[in-house]
Every structure is written in structure tokens, then in C-alpha cells.
Amino acid sequence: MSNTLFEKNIPSINFISSRWPNSKIYLEKYFFKNFNRPDFFKLTTLCLKALKFPTRRNHKILLRNLSDKCNTNFNNNKYHNFHHFKAVLLISTILAVKSKIDKNDAFLIVIISLTHDMGHLGKRILKKPYFQEKKTIIDLEKILFKYLLNGEKWRRIKRIILNTFFKNFPNYPKDRVEKIILTADVASSIIFGKKNGLLMASKLKLEINYNGHSSKLYEDFVTLCKQRKFIYFNELE
């Protein structure tokens, strides 16, 4: 168990997960007050270390390629940008540590949490509800093909990414990796208090062409999350 709050200038996963929820404040500061472009290669490496996953050369090449791709934000997205990626990545890893996930699933959690919105356009195409998720899958397959793919594993990755489309979340997914990813994806906008939640809602509304107030979007979001009982907010509160 780590007694050090920061590791390579990044919040220590083991420190935070072992002291949760009292340590939530440190993660909040890192998410909402650190605006530097994150080093995703360093982040993913530390996440895998916390999950006790032994990284080999091919893993590091893959992580480097994915990290470079996710650090690109051509569309200057307000919500689905590299700060959202780092939040989902770290929260997913904390949940995985607390859940004592096995090593094979640990690697998938880090890969999917980092890349689930890779190449996001910053705007929803309302007539094509899964357009963004399918675009991410196509981009991800090009990178993963050499390193990771087998039929069963790839079908699992595709299903989880498609299910991150919030309006069509499955109510009771049986896949633990999927539960963790979907939880972390929405938790990053909710678990750090209403003030931060409203801030994230104000950014999200620009991307989804929402015409109402940010407060209404936030409240609807919280209500919907509570209705979907599979989301493990008890572990994050």
C-alpha cells in the first residue's frame, strides 16, 4: 500500500483507492484545477502498475500509440477532451483496484477507459445516435489490430464502447469490466459535488445541442443514474 500521495506528479492510485472516499478531494483537484495536457503514457503505465499488470514491450508500444491518439483534440471539445479521458481512466482504475479485478480484465479496463471517446467530434449527430461510438471503434481497431485482437476480446470491447452511449445504457450488465467503464464514464461528472457537476453539464450541453439550463441537465443526469441501479456509486461516494 502506497503512503505517497503523488507518483511522478500524478495522484497515486493506491494511496487514493485505499483511503477512499476521504481521498476524493485530491482527485477532484487533479481533475478540475490541473489544466495541463496529461501524459497518457505515464498515466496508463501507472494505472497498470497499480493493477499489478506486467507490461511488456508490445504493451508499451500499444500504450504509446493510444496515448498519442488520445492527446489529440482537433475539435477543441469542451467536454469530451483529454481531461474527460484522464478522469474516466483514473476512476476506472480505482474501481478496478477496489474490485480486485484480474490481470486480463485490468488491461482491458485501462485500454477502454482511455479510448472510449477517442476521436470525439465534439458534437452529437442527432440522427445517428451511435455514430461517435462506431467512429471510435473504427479508429481503435486500426491501432489494436497488431497487438490485442482476437474475435471474442474484440467483440467485448466493441460492445462496451457502444454501450457508453448514455441514452441506451444497459440496465444490468453482467460484465464487470463494462460495469466499471460505464460507472466511471458518468461518475466523473457527478461525484465531485453539484458545483463541479453543473460546470460539466454546462460543457456537455454545448456538445449535445441541449437548449435547457445546465441545472436541469445535471439533475436529469443524476436522476437517470440513480434509476440505473447497476452503477456502483456507493463505491465512489
mmCIF file of C-alpha atoms in Angstrom:
data_model
loop_
_atom_site.group_PDB
_atom_site.id
_atom_site.type_symbol
_atom_site.label_atom_id
_atom_site.label_comp_id
_atom_site.label_asym_id
_atom_site.label_seq_id
_atom_site.Cartn_x
_atom_site.Cartn_y
_atom_site.Cartn_z
ATOM 1 C CA MET A 1 0.000 0.000 0.000
ATOM 2 C CA SER A 2 1.412 3.363 -1.015
ATOM 3 C CA ASN A 3 1.884 6.096 1.583
ATOM 4 C CA THR A 4 2.798 8.644 -1.076
ATOM 5 C CA LEU A 5 0.109 10.948 -2.442
ATOM 6 C CA PHE A 6 1.838 11.657 -5.760
ATOM 7 C CA GLU A 7 3.787 9.376 -8.046
ATOM 8 C CA LYS A 8 5.583 11.093 -10.938
ATOM 9 C CA ASN A 9 3.421 14.200 -10.306
ATOM 10 C CA ILE A 10 0.251 12.127 -10.701
ATOM 11 C CA PRO A 11 -2.088 11.174 -7.826
ATOM 12 C CA SER A 12 -1.141 7.725 -6.541
ATOM 13 C CA ILE A 13 -3.865 5.210 -7.405
ATOM 14 C CA ASN A 14 -3.049 3.013 -4.420
ATOM 15 C CA PHE A 15 -2.983 5.949 -1.995
ATOM 16 C CA ILE A 16 -6.345 7.255 -3.199
ATOM 17 C CA SER A 17 -8.128 3.902 -3.504
ATOM 18 C CA SER A 18 -7.006 2.745 -0.055
ATOM 19 C CA ARG A 19 -8.261 5.961 1.559
ATOM 20 C CA TRP A 20 -11.466 6.434 -0.413
ATOM 21 C CA PRO A 21 -13.722 8.395 -0.031
ATOM 22 C CA ASN A 22 -11.638 10.726 2.173
ATOM 23 C CA SER A 23 -9.050 10.993 -0.595
ATOM 24 C CA LYS A 24 -11.604 12.134 -3.174
ATOM 25 C CA ILE A 25 -10.540 15.753 -2.661
ATOM 26 C CA TYR A 26 -7.101 15.056 -4.167
ATOM 27 C CA LEU A 27 -8.611 13.560 -7.282
ATOM 28 C CA GLU A 28 -11.014 16.494 -7.544
ATOM 29 C CA LYS A 29 -8.125 18.963 -7.522
ATOM 30 C CA TYR A 30 -6.298 16.979 -10.171
ATOM 31 C CA PHE A 31 -9.364 16.854 -12.421
ATOM 32 C CA PHE A 32 -10.674 20.393 -12.018
ATOM 33 C CA LYS A 33 -7.619 22.524 -11.218
ATOM 34 C CA ASN A 34 -4.901 20.933 -13.314
ATOM 35 C CA PHE A 35 -5.307 22.102 -16.900
ATOM 36 C CA ASN A 36 -2.015 20.817 -18.248
ATOM 37 C CA ARG A 37 -2.202 18.325 -21.072
ATOM 38 C CA PRO A 38 -1.949 14.909 -19.383
ATOM 39 C CA ASP A 39 0.807 12.458 -20.208
ATOM 40 C CA PHE A 40 -1.375 9.468 -21.028
ATOM 41 C CA PHE A 41 1.531 7.105 -21.493
ATOM 42 C CA LYS A 42 2.700 7.838 -17.964
ATOM 43 C CA LEU A 43 -0.866 7.674 -16.647
ATOM 44 C CA THR A 44 -1.693 4.335 -18.251
ATOM 45 C CA THR A 45 1.618 2.861 -17.133
ATOM 46 C CA LEU A 46 0.932 3.879 -13.527
ATOM 47 C CA CYS A 47 -2.633 2.561 -13.734
ATOM 48 C CA LEU A 48 -1.410 -0.838 -14.926
ATOM 49 C CA LYS A 49 1.218 -0.837 -12.186
ATOM 50 C CA ALA A 50 -1.491 -0.202 -9.577
ATOM 51 C CA LEU A 51 -3.461 -3.105 -11.067
ATOM 52 C CA LYS A 52 -0.336 -5.317 -10.909
ATOM 53 C CA PHE A 53 -0.365 -5.915 -14.633
ATOM 54 C CA PRO A 54 3.110 -6.769 -16.001
ATOM 55 C CA THR A 55 3.700 -4.549 -19.031
ATOM 56 C CA ARG A 56 5.856 -5.940 -21.814
ATOM 57 C CA ARG A 57 7.384 -4.230 -24.810
ATOM 58 C CA ASN A 58 4.350 -4.772 -27.058
ATOM 59 C CA HIS A 59 2.064 -3.351 -24.361
ATOM 60 C CA LYS A 60 4.206 -0.231 -24.094
ATOM 61 C CA ILE A 61 4.178 0.288 -27.864
ATOM 62 C CA LEU A 62 0.395 -0.033 -27.864
ATOM 63 C CA LEU A 63 0.006 2.344 -24.916
ATOM 64 C CA ARG A 64 2.266 4.890 -26.596
ATOM 65 C CA ASN A 65 0.232 4.789 -29.812
ATOM 66 C CA LEU A 66 -3.088 5.088 -27.994
ATOM 67 C CA SER A 67 -1.773 7.847 -25.747
ATOM 68 C CA ASP A 68 -0.631 9.926 -28.700
ATOM 69 C CA LYS A 69 -4.005 9.488 -30.378
ATOM 70 C CA CYS A 70 -5.967 10.458 -27.259
ATOM 71 C CA ASN A 71 -3.829 13.525 -26.651
ATOM 72 C CA THR A 72 -5.051 14.968 -29.936
ATOM 73 C CA ASN A 73 -8.117 17.183 -29.674
ATOM 74 C CA PHE A 74 -8.588 18.570 -33.156
ATOM 75 C CA ASN A 75 -12.086 19.857 -32.440
ATOM 76 C CA ASN A 76 -11.280 21.720 -29.206
ATOM 77 C CA ASN A 77 -14.008 19.767 -27.412
ATOM 78 C CA LYS A 78 -15.362 21.347 -24.248
ATOM 79 C CA TYR A 79 -16.420 18.117 -22.558
ATOM 80 C CA HIS A 80 -15.154 15.061 -24.440
ATOM 81 C CA ASN A 81 -11.495 16.001 -24.356
ATOM 82 C CA PHE A 82 -8.319 14.664 -22.767
ATOM 83 C CA HIS A 83 -9.428 15.875 -19.315
ATOM 84 C CA HIS A 84 -12.503 13.636 -19.577
ATOM 85 C CA PHE A 85 -10.254 10.792 -20.723
ATOM 86 C CA LYS A 86 -7.959 11.115 -17.707
ATOM 87 C CA ALA A 87 -10.923 11.278 -15.312
ATOM 88 C CA VAL A 88 -12.529 8.120 -16.691
ATOM 89 C CA LEU A 89 -9.162 6.355 -16.788
ATOM 90 C CA LEU A 90 -8.319 7.099 -13.151
ATOM 91 C CA ILE A 91 -11.804 6.447 -11.749
ATOM 92 C CA SER A 92 -11.987 3.166 -13.680
ATOM 93 C CA THR A 93 -8.632 2.125 -12.265
ATOM 94 C CA ILE A 94 -9.678 2.993 -8.709
ATOM 95 C CA LEU A 95 -12.836 0.900 -9.106
ATOM 96 C CA ALA A 96 -10.795 -1.938 -10.582
ATOM 97 C CA VAL A 97 -8.341 -1.846 -7.661
ATOM 98 C CA LYS A 98 -11.188 -1.876 -5.159
ATOM 99 C CA SER A 99 -12.889 -4.705 -7.070
ATOM 100 C CA LYS A 100 -9.665 -6.765 -7.206
ATOM 101 C CA ILE A 101 -10.118 -7.310 -10.911
ATOM 102 C CA ASP A 102 -7.985 -9.980 -12.598
ATOM 103 C CA LYS A 103 -4.996 -9.078 -14.759
ATOM 104 C CA ASN A 104 -6.568 -9.726 -18.158
ATOM 105 C CA ASP A 105 -9.559 -7.551 -17.337
ATOM 106 C CA ALA A 106 -7.256 -4.939 -15.816
ATOM 107 C CA PHE A 107 -5.574 -4.379 -19.165
ATOM 108 C CA LEU A 108 -8.929 -4.039 -20.928
ATOM 109 C CA ILE A 109 -10.150 -1.535 -18.345
ATOM 110 C CA VAL A 110 -7.152 0.727 -18.912
ATOM 111 C CA ILE A 111 -7.403 0.479 -22.710
ATOM 112 C CA ILE A 112 -11.172 1.025 -22.934
ATOM 113 C CA SER A 113 -11.389 3.760 -20.295
ATOM 114 C CA LEU A 114 -8.677 5.733 -22.075
ATOM 115 C CA THR A 115 -10.043 5.319 -25.596
ATOM 116 C CA HIS A 116 -13.833 5.078 -25.201
ATOM 117 C CA ASP A 117 -14.317 8.581 -26.695
ATOM 118 C CA MET A 118 -11.180 8.670 -28.832
ATOM 119 C CA GLY A 119 -11.544 10.981 -31.822
ATOM 120 C CA HIS A 120 -14.738 12.531 -30.476
ATOM 121 C CA LEU A 121 -16.100 15.170 -32.848
ATOM 122 C CA GLY A 122 -17.386 17.422 -30.071
ATOM 123 C CA LYS A 123 -20.942 17.434 -31.405
ATOM 124 C CA ARG A 124 -23.601 14.745 -31.499
ATOM 125 C CA ILE A 125 -25.108 13.837 -34.861
ATOM 126 C CA LEU A 126 -28.648 13.504 -33.555
ATOM 127 C CA LYS A 127 -29.917 11.434 -36.481
ATOM 128 C CA LYS A 128 -27.095 8.925 -35.947
ATOM 129 C CA PRO A 129 -27.091 8.128 -32.210
ATOM 130 C CA TYR A 130 -24.192 5.633 -32.332
ATOM 131 C CA PHE A 131 -22.123 7.499 -34.906
ATOM 132 C CA GLN A 132 -19.445 8.633 -32.441
ATOM 133 C CA GLU A 133 -19.090 5.254 -30.749
ATOM 134 C CA LYS A 134 -18.764 3.489 -34.103
ATOM 135 C CA LYS A 135 -16.178 6.035 -35.225
ATOM 136 C CA THR A 136 -14.154 5.373 -32.080
ATOM 137 C CA ILE A 137 -14.343 1.619 -32.688
ATOM 138 C CA ILE A 138 -13.049 2.004 -36.253
ATOM 139 C CA ASP A 139 -10.161 4.219 -35.112
ATOM 140 C CA LEU A 140 -9.340 1.902 -32.222
ATOM 141 C CA GLU A 141 -9.339 -1.243 -34.347
ATOM 142 C CA LYS A 142 -6.653 0.224 -36.593
ATOM 143 C CA ILE A 143 -4.328 0.570 -33.607
ATOM 144 C CA LEU A 144 -5.275 -2.554 -31.656
ATOM 145 C CA PHE A 145 -5.203 -4.940 -34.591
ATOM 146 C CA LYS A 146 -1.494 -5.755 -34.338
ATOM 147 C CA TYR A 147 -1.341 -6.115 -30.586
ATOM 148 C CA LEU A 148 -4.512 -7.310 -28.956
ATOM 149 C CA LEU A 149 -7.180 -8.659 -31.188
ATOM 150 C CA ASN A 150 -8.871 -11.969 -31.071
ATOM 151 C CA GLY A 151 -12.503 -12.371 -32.019
ATOM 152 C CA GLU A 152 -14.013 -12.759 -28.563
ATOM 153 C CA LYS A 153 -11.967 -9.999 -26.960
ATOM 154 C CA TRP A 154 -12.661 -7.547 -29.773
ATOM 155 C CA ARG A 155 -16.421 -8.223 -29.691
ATOM 156 C CA ARG A 156 -16.338 -7.495 -25.972
ATOM 157 C CA ILE A 157 -14.509 -4.201 -26.497
ATOM 158 C CA LYS A 158 -16.946 -3.117 -29.207
ATOM 159 C CA ARG A 159 -19.978 -3.944 -27.059
ATOM 160 C CA ILE A 160 -18.671 -1.938 -24.113
ATOM 161 C CA ILE A 161 -17.817 1.111 -26.220
ATOM 162 C CA LEU A 162 -21.231 1.048 -27.915
ATOM 163 C CA ASN A 163 -22.888 0.877 -24.506
ATOM 164 C CA THR A 164 -21.177 4.080 -23.384
ATOM 165 C CA PHE A 165 -23.851 5.877 -25.423
ATOM 166 C CA PHE A 166 -25.681 7.098 -22.347
ATOM 167 C CA LYS A 167 -29.250 7.114 -23.623
ATOM 168 C CA ASN A 168 -29.060 3.389 -24.255
ATOM 169 C CA PHE A 169 -27.109 2.189 -21.228
ATOM 170 C CA PRO A 170 -27.974 -1.436 -20.404
ATOM 171 C CA ASN A 171 -29.714 -1.627 -17.047
ATOM 172 C CA TYR A 172 -27.955 -4.688 -15.658
ATOM 173 C CA PRO A 173 -24.727 -5.555 -17.476
ATOM 174 C CA LYS A 174 -23.116 -8.758 -16.214
ATOM 175 C CA ASP A 175 -19.635 -7.896 -17.443
ATOM 176 C CA ARG A 176 -17.566 -6.404 -14.587
ATOM 177 C CA VAL A 177 -15.334 -4.504 -16.979
ATOM 178 C CA GLU A 178 -18.398 -2.959 -18.579
ATOM 179 C CA LYS A 179 -19.857 -2.006 -15.194
ATOM 180 C CA ILE A 180 -16.649 -0.256 -14.210
ATOM 181 C CA ILE A 181 -16.279 1.626 -17.506
ATOM 182 C CA LEU A 182 -19.898 2.807 -17.590
ATOM 183 C CA THR A 183 -19.756 3.845 -13.948
ATOM 184 C CA ALA A 184 -16.553 5.832 -14.378
ATOM 185 C CA ASP A 185 -17.800 7.471 -17.575
ATOM 186 C CA VAL A 186 -20.703 9.161 -15.796
ATOM 187 C CA ALA A 187 -19.181 9.411 -12.309
ATOM 188 C CA SER A 188 -16.577 11.927 -13.433
ATOM 189 C CA SER A 189 -19.406 14.460 -13.869
ATOM 190 C CA ILE A 190 -21.306 13.697 -10.664
ATOM 191 C CA ILE A 191 -19.287 12.507 -7.682
ATOM 192 C CA PHE A 192 -17.359 15.733 -7.025
ATOM 193 C CA GLY A 193 -20.317 17.811 -5.886
ATOM 194 C CA LYS A 194 -23.017 19.874 -7.508
ATOM 195 C CA LYS A 195 -20.780 22.843 -8.335
ATOM 196 C CA ASN A 196 -18.473 20.707 -10.441
ATOM 197 C CA GLY A 197 -21.447 18.788 -11.798
ATOM 198 C CA LEU A 198 -23.030 21.997 -13.077
ATOM 199 C CA LEU A 199 -19.727 23.015 -14.632
ATOM 200 C CA MET A 200 -19.533 19.740 -16.532
ATOM 201 C CA ALA A 201 -23.199 19.986 -17.536
ATOM 202 C CA SER A 202 -22.591 23.447 -18.988
ATOM 203 C CA LYS A 203 -19.820 21.991 -21.145
ATOM 204 C CA LEU A 204 -21.780 18.923 -22.170
ATOM 205 C CA LYS A 205 -24.862 20.884 -23.257
ATOM 206 C CA LEU A 206 -22.803 22.579 -25.961
ATOM 207 C CA GLU A 207 -21.918 19.212 -27.451
ATOM 208 C CA ILE A 208 -25.393 17.665 -27.389
ATOM 209 C CA ASN A 209 -27.286 20.783 -28.537
ATOM 210 C CA TYR A 210 -29.248 20.941 -25.276
ATOM 211 C CA ASN A 211 -31.412 24.069 -25.092
ATOM 212 C CA GLY A 212 -32.366 23.941 -21.406
ATOM 213 C CA HIS A 213 -30.496 25.136 -18.329
ATOM 214 C CA SER A 214 -27.366 23.336 -17.182
ATOM 215 C CA SER A 215 -29.007 22.719 -13.800
ATOM 216 C CA LYS A 216 -31.851 20.783 -15.450
ATOM 217 C CA LEU A 217 -29.398 18.714 -17.482
ATOM 218 C CA TYR A 218 -27.422 17.942 -14.333
ATOM 219 C CA GLU A 219 -30.485 16.961 -12.284
ATOM 220 C CA ASP A 220 -31.838 14.764 -15.077
ATOM 221 C CA PHE A 221 -28.452 13.116 -15.342
ATOM 222 C CA VAL A 222 -28.306 12.352 -11.609
ATOM 223 C CA THR A 223 -31.874 11.014 -11.615
ATOM 224 C CA LEU A 224 -31.188 8.738 -14.545
ATOM 225 C CA CYS A 225 -28.041 7.403 -12.900
ATOM 226 C CA LYS A 226 -29.928 6.562 -9.711
ATOM 227 C CA GLN A 227 -32.572 4.743 -11.704
ATOM 228 C CA ARG A 228 -29.954 2.530 -13.303
ATOM 229 C CA LYS A 229 -29.052 0.543 -10.238
ATOM 230 C CA PHE A 230 -26.112 -1.293 -11.768
ATOM 231 C CA ILE A 231 -23.939 1.806 -11.421
ATOM 232 C CA TYR A 232 -21.819 1.424 -8.287
ATOM 233 C CA PHE A 233 -21.935 4.947 -6.938
ATOM 234 C CA ASN A 234 -21.831 3.578 -3.388
ATOM 235 C CA GLU A 235 -18.207 2.699 -4.050
ATOM 236 C CA LEU A 236 -17.459 6.234 -5.206
ATOM 237 C CA GLU A 237 -19.366 8.304 -2.652
#
